[in-house]
Short mmCIF file of C-alpha atoms in Angstrom, two decimals:
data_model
loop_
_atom_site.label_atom_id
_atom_site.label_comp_id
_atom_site.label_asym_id
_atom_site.label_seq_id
_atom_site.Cartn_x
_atom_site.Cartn_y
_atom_site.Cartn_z
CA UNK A 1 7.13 -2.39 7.86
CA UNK A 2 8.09 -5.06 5.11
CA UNK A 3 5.43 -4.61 2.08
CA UNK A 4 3.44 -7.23 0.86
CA UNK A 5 4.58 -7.79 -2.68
CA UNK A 6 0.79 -8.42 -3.83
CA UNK A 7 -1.67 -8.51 -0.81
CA UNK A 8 -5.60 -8.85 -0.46
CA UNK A 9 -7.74 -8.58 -3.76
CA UNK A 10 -4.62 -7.77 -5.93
CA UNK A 11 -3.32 -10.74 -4.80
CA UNK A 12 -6.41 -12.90 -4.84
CA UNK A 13 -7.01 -11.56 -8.70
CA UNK A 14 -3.49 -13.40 -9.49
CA UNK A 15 -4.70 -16.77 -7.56
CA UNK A 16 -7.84 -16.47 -9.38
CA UNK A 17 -5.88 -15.79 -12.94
CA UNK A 18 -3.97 -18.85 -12.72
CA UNK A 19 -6.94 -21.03 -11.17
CA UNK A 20 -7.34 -23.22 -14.41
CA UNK A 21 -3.43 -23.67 -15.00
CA UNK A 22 -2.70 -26.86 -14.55
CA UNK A 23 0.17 -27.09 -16.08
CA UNK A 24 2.05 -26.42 -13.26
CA UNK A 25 1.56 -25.83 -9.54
CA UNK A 26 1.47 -22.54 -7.68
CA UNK A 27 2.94 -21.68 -4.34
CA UNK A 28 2.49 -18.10 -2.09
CA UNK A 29 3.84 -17.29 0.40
CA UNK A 30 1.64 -15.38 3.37
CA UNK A 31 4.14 -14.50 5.77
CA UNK A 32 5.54 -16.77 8.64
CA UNK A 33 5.04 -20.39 7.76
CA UNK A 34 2.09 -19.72 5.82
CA UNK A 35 0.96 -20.61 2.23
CA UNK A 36 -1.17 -21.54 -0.38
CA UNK A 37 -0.70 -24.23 -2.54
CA UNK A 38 -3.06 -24.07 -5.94
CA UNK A 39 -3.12 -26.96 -8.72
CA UNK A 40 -5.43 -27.93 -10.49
CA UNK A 41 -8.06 -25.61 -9.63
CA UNK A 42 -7.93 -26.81 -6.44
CA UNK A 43 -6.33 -24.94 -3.35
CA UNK A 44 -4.47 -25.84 -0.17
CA UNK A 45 -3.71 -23.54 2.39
CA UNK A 46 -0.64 -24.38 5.14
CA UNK A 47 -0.50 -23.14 8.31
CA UNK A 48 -1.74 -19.60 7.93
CA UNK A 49 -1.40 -16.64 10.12
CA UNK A 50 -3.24 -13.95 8.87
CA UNK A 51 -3.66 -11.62 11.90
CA UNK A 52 -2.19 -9.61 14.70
CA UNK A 53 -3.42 -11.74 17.48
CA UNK A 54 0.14 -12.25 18.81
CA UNK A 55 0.66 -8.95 18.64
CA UNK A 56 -2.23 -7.81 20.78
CA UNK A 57 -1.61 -10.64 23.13
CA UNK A 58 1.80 -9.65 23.40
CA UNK A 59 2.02 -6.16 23.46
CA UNK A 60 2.03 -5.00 27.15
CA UNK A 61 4.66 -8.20 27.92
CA UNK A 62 8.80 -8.99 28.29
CA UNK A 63 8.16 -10.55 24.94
CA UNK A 64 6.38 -8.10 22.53
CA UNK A 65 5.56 -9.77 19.13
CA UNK A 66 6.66 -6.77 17.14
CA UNK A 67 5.01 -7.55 13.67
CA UNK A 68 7.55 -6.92 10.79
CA UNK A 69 6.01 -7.28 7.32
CA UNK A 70 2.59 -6.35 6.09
CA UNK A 71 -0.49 -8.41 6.47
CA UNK A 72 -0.86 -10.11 3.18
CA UNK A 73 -4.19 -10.72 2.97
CA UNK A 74 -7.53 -10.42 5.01
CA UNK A 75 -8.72 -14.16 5.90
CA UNK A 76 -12.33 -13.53 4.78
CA UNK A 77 -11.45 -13.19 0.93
CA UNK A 78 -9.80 -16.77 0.78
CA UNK A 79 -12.67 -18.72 -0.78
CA UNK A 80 -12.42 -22.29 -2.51
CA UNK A 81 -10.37 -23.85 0.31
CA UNK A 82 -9.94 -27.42 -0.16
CA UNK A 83 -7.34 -27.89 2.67
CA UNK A 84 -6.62 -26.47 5.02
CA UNK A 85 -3.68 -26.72 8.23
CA UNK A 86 -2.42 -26.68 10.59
CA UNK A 87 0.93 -28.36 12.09
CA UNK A 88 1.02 -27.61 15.96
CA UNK A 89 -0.55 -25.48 18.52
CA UNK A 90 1.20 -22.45 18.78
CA UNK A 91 -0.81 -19.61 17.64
CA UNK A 92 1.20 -18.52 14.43
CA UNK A 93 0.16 -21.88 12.57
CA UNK A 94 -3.31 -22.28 14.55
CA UNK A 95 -4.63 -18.84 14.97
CA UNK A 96 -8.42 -18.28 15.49
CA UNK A 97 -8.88 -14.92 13.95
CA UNK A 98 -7.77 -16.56 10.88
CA UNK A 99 -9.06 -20.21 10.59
CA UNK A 100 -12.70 -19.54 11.97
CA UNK A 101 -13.31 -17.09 8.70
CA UNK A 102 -11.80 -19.26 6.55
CA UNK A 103 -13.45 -22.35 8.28
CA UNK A 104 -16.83 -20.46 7.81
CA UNK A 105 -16.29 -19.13 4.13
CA UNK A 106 -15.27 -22.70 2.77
CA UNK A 107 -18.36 -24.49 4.11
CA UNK A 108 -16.60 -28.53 2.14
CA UNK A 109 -13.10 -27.42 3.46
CA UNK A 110 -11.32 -30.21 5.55
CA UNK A 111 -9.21 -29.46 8.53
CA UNK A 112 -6.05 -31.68 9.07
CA UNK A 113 -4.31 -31.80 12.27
CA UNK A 114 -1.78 -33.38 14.59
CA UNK A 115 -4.28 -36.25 16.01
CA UNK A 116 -3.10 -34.93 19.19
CA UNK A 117 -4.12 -31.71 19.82
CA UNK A 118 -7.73 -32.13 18.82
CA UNK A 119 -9.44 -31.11 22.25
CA UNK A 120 -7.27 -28.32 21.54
CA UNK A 121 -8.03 -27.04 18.15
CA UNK A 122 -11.71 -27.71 18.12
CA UNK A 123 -11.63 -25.29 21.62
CA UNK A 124 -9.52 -22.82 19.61
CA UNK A 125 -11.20 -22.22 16.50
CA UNK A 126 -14.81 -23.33 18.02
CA UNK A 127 -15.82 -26.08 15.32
CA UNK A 128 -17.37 -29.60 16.09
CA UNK A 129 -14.36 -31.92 17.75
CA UNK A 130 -15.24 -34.67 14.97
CA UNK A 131 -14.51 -31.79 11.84
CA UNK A 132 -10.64 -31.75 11.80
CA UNK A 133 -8.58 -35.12 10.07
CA UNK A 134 -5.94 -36.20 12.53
CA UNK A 135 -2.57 -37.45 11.55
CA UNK A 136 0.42 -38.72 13.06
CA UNK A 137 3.90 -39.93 11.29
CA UNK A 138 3.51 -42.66 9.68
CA UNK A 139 -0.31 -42.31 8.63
CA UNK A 140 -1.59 -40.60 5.56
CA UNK A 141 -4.60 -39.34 4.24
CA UNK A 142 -5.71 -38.56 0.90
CA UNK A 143 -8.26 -35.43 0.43
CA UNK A 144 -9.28 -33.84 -3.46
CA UNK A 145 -6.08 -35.70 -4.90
CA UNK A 146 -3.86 -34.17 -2.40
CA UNK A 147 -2.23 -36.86 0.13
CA UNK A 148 -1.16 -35.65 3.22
CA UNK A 149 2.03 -37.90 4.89
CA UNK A 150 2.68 -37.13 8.17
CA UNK A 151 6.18 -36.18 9.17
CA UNK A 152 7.50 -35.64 12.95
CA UNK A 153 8.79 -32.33 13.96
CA UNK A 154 11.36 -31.48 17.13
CA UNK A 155 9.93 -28.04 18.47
CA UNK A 156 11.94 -28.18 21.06
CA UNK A 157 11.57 -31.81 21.16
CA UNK A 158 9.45 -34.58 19.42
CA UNK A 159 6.20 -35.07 21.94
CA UNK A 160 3.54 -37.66 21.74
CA UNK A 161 0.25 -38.02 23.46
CA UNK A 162 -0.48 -41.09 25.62
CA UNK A 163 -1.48 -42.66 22.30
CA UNK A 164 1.84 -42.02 20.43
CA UNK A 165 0.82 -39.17 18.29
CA UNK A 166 2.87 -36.43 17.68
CA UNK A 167 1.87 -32.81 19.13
CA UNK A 168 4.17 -31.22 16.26
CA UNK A 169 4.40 -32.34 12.61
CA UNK A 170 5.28 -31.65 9.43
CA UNK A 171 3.65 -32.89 6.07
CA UNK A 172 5.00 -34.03 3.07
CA UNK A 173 1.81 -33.07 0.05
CA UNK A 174 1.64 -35.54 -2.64
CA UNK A 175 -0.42 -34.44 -5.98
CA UNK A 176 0.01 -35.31 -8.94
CA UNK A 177 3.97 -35.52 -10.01
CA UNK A 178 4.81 -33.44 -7.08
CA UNK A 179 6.15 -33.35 -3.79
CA UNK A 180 6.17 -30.51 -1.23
CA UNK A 181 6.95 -31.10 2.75
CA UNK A 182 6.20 -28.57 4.62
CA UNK A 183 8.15 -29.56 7.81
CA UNK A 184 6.52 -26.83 10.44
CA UNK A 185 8.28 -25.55 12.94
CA UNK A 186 11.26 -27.73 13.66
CA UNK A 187 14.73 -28.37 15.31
CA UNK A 188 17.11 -31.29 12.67
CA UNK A 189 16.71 -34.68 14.77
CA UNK A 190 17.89 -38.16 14.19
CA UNK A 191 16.37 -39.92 11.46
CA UNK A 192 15.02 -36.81 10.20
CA UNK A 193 16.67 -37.46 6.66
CA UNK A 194 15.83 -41.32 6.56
CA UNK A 195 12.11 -40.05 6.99
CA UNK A 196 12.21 -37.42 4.57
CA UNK A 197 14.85 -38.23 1.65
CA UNK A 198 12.45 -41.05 0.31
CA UNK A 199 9.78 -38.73 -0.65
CA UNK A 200 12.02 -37.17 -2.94
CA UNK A 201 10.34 -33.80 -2.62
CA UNK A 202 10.39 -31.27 -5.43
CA UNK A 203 10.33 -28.21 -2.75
CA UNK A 204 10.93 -28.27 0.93
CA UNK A 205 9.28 -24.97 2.88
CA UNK A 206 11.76 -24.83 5.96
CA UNK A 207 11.90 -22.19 8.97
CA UNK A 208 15.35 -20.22 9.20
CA UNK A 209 14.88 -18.28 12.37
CA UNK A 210 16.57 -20.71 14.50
CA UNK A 211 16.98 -21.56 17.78
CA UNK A 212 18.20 -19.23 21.09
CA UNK A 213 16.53 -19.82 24.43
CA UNK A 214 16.81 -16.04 24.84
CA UNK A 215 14.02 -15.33 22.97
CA UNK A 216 11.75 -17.35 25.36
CA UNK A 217 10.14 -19.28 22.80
CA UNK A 218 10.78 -22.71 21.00
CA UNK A 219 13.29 -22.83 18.02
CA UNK A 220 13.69 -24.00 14.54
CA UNK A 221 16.44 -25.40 11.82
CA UNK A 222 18.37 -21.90 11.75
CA UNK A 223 19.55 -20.55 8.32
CA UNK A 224 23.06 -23.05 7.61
CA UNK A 225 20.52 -26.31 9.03
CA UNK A 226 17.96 -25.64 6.69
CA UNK A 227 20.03 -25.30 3.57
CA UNK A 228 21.75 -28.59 4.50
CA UNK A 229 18.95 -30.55 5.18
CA UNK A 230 17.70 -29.57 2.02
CA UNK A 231 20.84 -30.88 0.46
CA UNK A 232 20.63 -33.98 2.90
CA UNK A 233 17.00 -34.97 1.72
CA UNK A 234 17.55 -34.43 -2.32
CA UNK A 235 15.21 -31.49 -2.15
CA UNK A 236 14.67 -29.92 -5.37
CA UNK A 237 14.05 -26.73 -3.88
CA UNK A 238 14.01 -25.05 -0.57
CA UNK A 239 11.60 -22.22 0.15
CA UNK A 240 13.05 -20.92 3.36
CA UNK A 241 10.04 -19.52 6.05
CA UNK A 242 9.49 -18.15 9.57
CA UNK A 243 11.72 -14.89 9.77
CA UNK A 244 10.33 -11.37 8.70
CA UNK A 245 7.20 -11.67 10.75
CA UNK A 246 8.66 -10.47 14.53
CA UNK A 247 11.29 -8.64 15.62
CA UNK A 248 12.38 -10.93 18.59
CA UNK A 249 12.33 -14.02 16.37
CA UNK A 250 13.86 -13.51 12.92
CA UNK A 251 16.60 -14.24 10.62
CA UNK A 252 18.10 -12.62 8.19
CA UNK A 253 17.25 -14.73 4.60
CA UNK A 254 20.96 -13.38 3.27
CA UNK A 255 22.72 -15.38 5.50
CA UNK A 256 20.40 -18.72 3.93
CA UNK A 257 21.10 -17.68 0.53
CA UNK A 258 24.79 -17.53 1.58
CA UNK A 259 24.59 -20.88 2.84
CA UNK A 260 22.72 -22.52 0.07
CA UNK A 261 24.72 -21.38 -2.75
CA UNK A 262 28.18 -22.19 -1.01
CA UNK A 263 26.84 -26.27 -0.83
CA UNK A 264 25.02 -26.03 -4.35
CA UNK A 265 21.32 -26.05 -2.66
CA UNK A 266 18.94 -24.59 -4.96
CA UNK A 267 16.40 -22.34 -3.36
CA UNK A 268 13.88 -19.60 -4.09
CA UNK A 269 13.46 -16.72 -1.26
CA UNK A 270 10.21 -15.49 -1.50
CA UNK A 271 8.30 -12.01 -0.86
CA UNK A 272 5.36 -11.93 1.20
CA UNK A 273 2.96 -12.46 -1.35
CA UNK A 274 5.10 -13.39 -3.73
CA UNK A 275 4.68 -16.52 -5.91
CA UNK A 276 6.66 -20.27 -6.98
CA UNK A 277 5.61 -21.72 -9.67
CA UNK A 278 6.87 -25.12 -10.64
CA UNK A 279 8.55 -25.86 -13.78
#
């Protein structure tokens, strides 16, 4: 098992510490796609999974979610949630056993979603249908100074509703100065850069764990596509994501940092648990 580099109330005490800093953003990573995004005394979390529900779902199946690196942090101890995410269905970015404690501790949190799939999450996480904020691409919403743009993702392909709104997104989050798109779980797809490269984001968070039907399960930028896209969309920064969580479905980060530095991409692997902070 991967350790947690800070995890739980050690790692809350260093959220808490830097609470009233606001002279720069801070970024943690929770394992999988999951973080926390803190300025201004204000906090964001991003698609969290903070459980082992896959893992008990999983475990007596051909395709055993085999969990890899510690649990970073119990969901009940996240308090003074803003925002909070989520950027498709599947269970490691909308997980119940973590968003109904977190829904329930932060009483003023708001919920963003995929417009979409809201039959789905309010059945999931059992909160009033009329709680979450949908978005699509193309539409934005502004929450606590934070505006959320709505990005398409390809997981395995881009899918609408019969309204036209995507089922999987990413978001680019606008405060301040800053820019940070968190693209979700996604495969590169045409226009992908056109849509992006305006924002002119300061750090892109993008999965590495690509993309092999023999795992059974939809795939993602692998480690090579993610450092180029950041290079492709003028990203300041890419935070690479999604590997070190299940055996199956992994990557090994060595092989991004390999890429990244051979094109001149900077980047910042994290630790689970482990913190960005912006310059």
């Amino acid at each position: 098992m991967i350790p947690a580099y800070k995890k739980d109330e050690e790692l809350i005490n260093e959220m808490d510490s830097l609470l009233n800093n606001e002279a720069h953003f801070h970024l943690w990573w929770l394992g999988q796609s999951g973080f926390l995004l803190q300025w201004k005394g204000k906090r964001v979390l991003i698609d969290p999974y903070l459980s082992d529900s896959l893992t008990k779902k999983y475990l007596a199946t051909d395709k055993p979610h085999i969990r890899m690196s510690e649990l970073v942090v119990n969901p009940e101890l996240l308090k003074n949630i803003s925002v909070v995410t989520s950027s498709h269905n599947h269970t490691d970015h909308l997980d119940a056993e973590t968003l109904m404690p977190v829904l329930k501790n932060n009483p003023k949190i708001k919920f963003i979603i995929p417009e979409a799939n809201r039959d789905f999450v309010a059945e999931r996480v059992k909160c009033k249908k009329d709680l979450p904020i949908g978005l699509s691409d193309k539409r934005s919403v502004t929450v606590d100074e934070f505006t959320f743009h709505g990005i398409p993702a390809k997981h395995n392909e881009i899918e609408r509703d019969q309204n036209g709104n995507c089922k999987y997104m990413g978001y680019v989050i606008e405060f301040g100065a800053y820019k940070i798109y968190h693209s979700g779980d996604t495969l590169w797809f045409d226009g992908m850069v056109e849509i992006v490269k305006p924002f002119a984001v300061d750090v892109a968070i993008l999965p590495v764990n690509g993309n092999k039907p023999e795992r059974k399960v939809a795939g993602n930028l692998d480690c090579k596509e993610a450092a180029e896209l950041g290079k492709a969309i003028d990203a300041g920064c890419v935070i690479p994501c999604h590997y070190d969580m299940f055996t199956f479905n992994t990557a090994d980060v060595n092989d991004f940092i390999k890429e990244a530095e051979e094109i001149g991409q900077a980047y910042r692997v994290l630790k689970v648990g482990g913190l960005f902070t912006s310059n």
